[in-house]
Amino acid sequence: MNNISFELSNTLSAKTAFTSCGCNRTPSSVHWLQDSQNENQAEEHGGGGLFLYAARNSVAVVLSERNGAPRVISSHSLHKDRVNCVRWLQKSTNSSQLCYFLSGGVDKALCLCKYHRKTREIESVCCFKDSQSSVICCDGLTLKSGQFLLASACGDSYVRIYQPDKDAEKALQSIKFGTGFILSLQLTFISATSVPVLVCGGDDAKIHIFIQQAGQFVKAISLHGHEDWIRGLDFTTDDKGDMLLASCSQDCFVRIWRITESPNKVPDPSQNPSGEIKLKENVFVAEVNEKNVTFSVTVETVLYGHEGWVYGIHWHPKVLDASGTSRQPMKLLTASMDKTMIIWQPDADTGVWEERLRVGEVGGNTLGLYGCQFSAGGRTILAHGYHGAFTLWNLTTSSSGDEHWCRGIAVSGHFGDVTDIAWDPEGHFLLSTSFDQTTRLFAPWKETGNWYEMGRPQVHGYDLQCLAMLGRLSFASGADEKVVRVFQCPLNFLENLDKLCDAKISSELHQMKKEGRTMAEGASVPALGLSNKAVFADQPVDMYADKDVQPAANEQYTESSFRPLDLTVPPSEDNLLQNTLWPETQKLYGHGFEIFALAANPQGTILASACKATKPDYAGIILWDTKTWQQITTLYCHSLTVVQMAFSPVSGDRLLSVSRDRTWALHQFDYTSGAVDKLAATDKKTAVHSRIIWSCCWTPDEAFFLTASRDKKVIFWCRNEDSLGGGDQPAGLNGYGACSQATFSQSVTAVGVSYVLDSSGRYLLAAGLENGEITLCSWNKSEGLTQLHVLDTNMAHHLTVRKLIFRPNSNTSEGHTNNVVKLASCGQDHQVKLYDIMLTG
């Protein structure tokens, strides 16, 4: 334990230092802010501005920086279930620091919020909950009166219209679409008028246009052409004043429709004296300024280039030319399940629309792209995919003045429940596992100091449950299988990590070379395989040497090929998937059911593993010698699943385990003789907790250990005569007893204690609750527990907290020398978070 002196006070404060979460798997989950500041906004915020994305039940605001990478700067829990769509709203206000956005979710709610740019706070304005099913998509429009006009399409086959200032409870109008569904909609004004127009595209392959007349939307026309579900719509106005509507569909086609004011009221298609071949005109009439005006709709072009369903479509935003005039570039961005984005543009001479740029993924195991967006200035394009990852490309200018698109750094994160996290023993990086079947590594990029995903050591075929660090360069993971897998850091990844993050691993490299140990250059995964195979620099790996899996004759299943990297920036998604894997070095067999908990001693010489169990015979804890990978012994002390285990943090000679059977057990190791003895344990009679014990941990000086339970209690245990209850202790406790306990408002699902004490001997405690909150407290034996600060569900998690762990090694550059303690957390909301806890003294 580091002897750092500080004082815990009731004014303790905390801030979120890093948030990681994948994007939801819906086409309308991302929207880039396009406001009146445009390029000024982009300049002010580092070249890209702000964009929103849906992250599980919350909405995340991302700042895109010119010289760094996008990073989450704010998030807000708005919904009780998954968010399906987000949308910035343009509103003229006296304050340029205020933005509004709309979100809809599976919880049937449509929420209007405002975002304060200066404070980065999100405030709820109103929420509409009169839908009978999930909100699929939404949009909003600012009327000339300054009021918002909102629209949402729901799974109950209705499109609902709202106006917050008039009625904050019910829809002004509900439009029924039979038994079909509207999958995309957009609101705008028709041809430089103040008449709102609503365009809807659904599963009937038609585009339905509604015009607002006398306060109600009336159907004007339905456009035919697509042959499958319509997944995206976007409006713009060209420099001539004509409206252009772009639509994309699961028929793999993109259509552009031109809407113009027609001089003729109702053209007669039979009258064509010139005999010229003309496109069929669809016409509708709208009342504008008390006059009937006829509008015609024609197909401008049909674009085909994607080989999969087209989910995303977005027009290039308006820009200002040298004279300050607003101009609309004729560029259209589309994204498809074929894993590509295309920028379409008409030829300057012929006017024929052509594919000007195609970017995307080649190979890998990704499943395509959903929505896509241009940035505020149009110099960045963004798409999100099935695995929750973003693909980002920037338009750069070379020294010679040539412009070209290059891949940029993007935010990333898990797209499933995050089940476990573990710090590097030196505190330089953080590992996490998830039900999305990946293990990810996060570290601070020394160029900016911001944290990013630097590696993806494991991409598996089973949901991952737990992990444990075995020193700095190795870890073990457990999944919904009976095998514990052990991984070793490869040389190429290690070199890049040290270069990007200053991880100070040169001593480990030197020691390995001194011992004559060889390191793999990287790792690859065979087709349909689960094991990461080592790739060495002088000997390419034979992916099918074991003959377990053979490549398909038609190459349908291809291996993930490793290529050495020389990184200068954090890796992109394709490199994370293929070139940052760690080779698997061991498989440990011995459990009869799925692995549920892992723990390793501080020296990394002993690994403890436990699996799911419904009776004592299966609830044994297996101890492994990490040098020989032989079983040391099996500890039988519980009757149900062991939920979590923790070794004493300094000596590593005691193992604490907690179980679903509401008991804990403590075993002691004699490293000289190799003996393992049960030191203490509770049973049904001596148990203090009345519900499942979810979590456990040690204080940094090993004087106390803590247990946290569904019964809302955190109990401190110690070995002395003054244990809670006093008197003679049962023989099974061997002098151990509860010396203090605290009750919280919710079930406590995670608990952690800081690695440092304050000058008066108090511990800093973090308790994670079932509702996602994290409570920070101080505790010592004489004074008991004092609550210092609560991280609410917007700052912490909006679903159950799964793990809390303070950063070890206080003498790191970001450590406690500045009276800042760093806390890591993960939860069922798919998020991994880091907090800077500011101490005084």
PDB file of C-alpha atoms in Angstrom, residues 101 110 223 231 299 304 367 389 535 547 574 600 706 780 811:
ATOM      1  CA  PHE A 101     -32.560  16.723 -29.548  1.00  0.00           C
ATOM      2  CA  LEU A 110     -40.527   9.998 -27.279  1.00  0.00           C
ATOM      3  CA  LEU A 223     -44.640   7.379 -54.662  1.00  0.00           C
ATOM      4  CA  ARG A 231     -35.111   2.191 -44.667  1.00  0.00           C
ATOM      5  CA  VAL A 299     -37.562  10.595 -60.476  1.00  0.00           C
ATOM      6  CA  TYR A 304     -27.257   1.117 -57.970  1.00  0.00           C
ATOM      7  CA  LEU A 367     -22.044  -7.844 -40.728  1.00  0.00           C
ATOM      8  CA  ALA A 389     -18.660  -0.011 -33.947  1.00  0.00           C
ATOM      9  CA  VAL A 535       1.770 -16.103 -35.554  1.00  0.00           C
ATOM     10  CA  LYS A 547      -6.997 -30.670 -39.062  1.00  0.00           C
ATOM     11  CA  ASP A 574     -10.668  -3.427 -38.813  1.00  0.00           C
ATOM     12  CA  ALA A 600      -5.424 -14.585  -9.547  1.00  0.00           C
ATOM     13  CA  LEU A 706     -16.031  -6.664   2.498  1.00  0.00           C
ATOM     14  CA  ASN A 780     -13.025   3.240   9.501  1.00  0.00           C
ATOM     15  CA  ASN A 811       2.591   6.425  -7.904  1.00  0.00           C
TER      16      ASN A 811
END
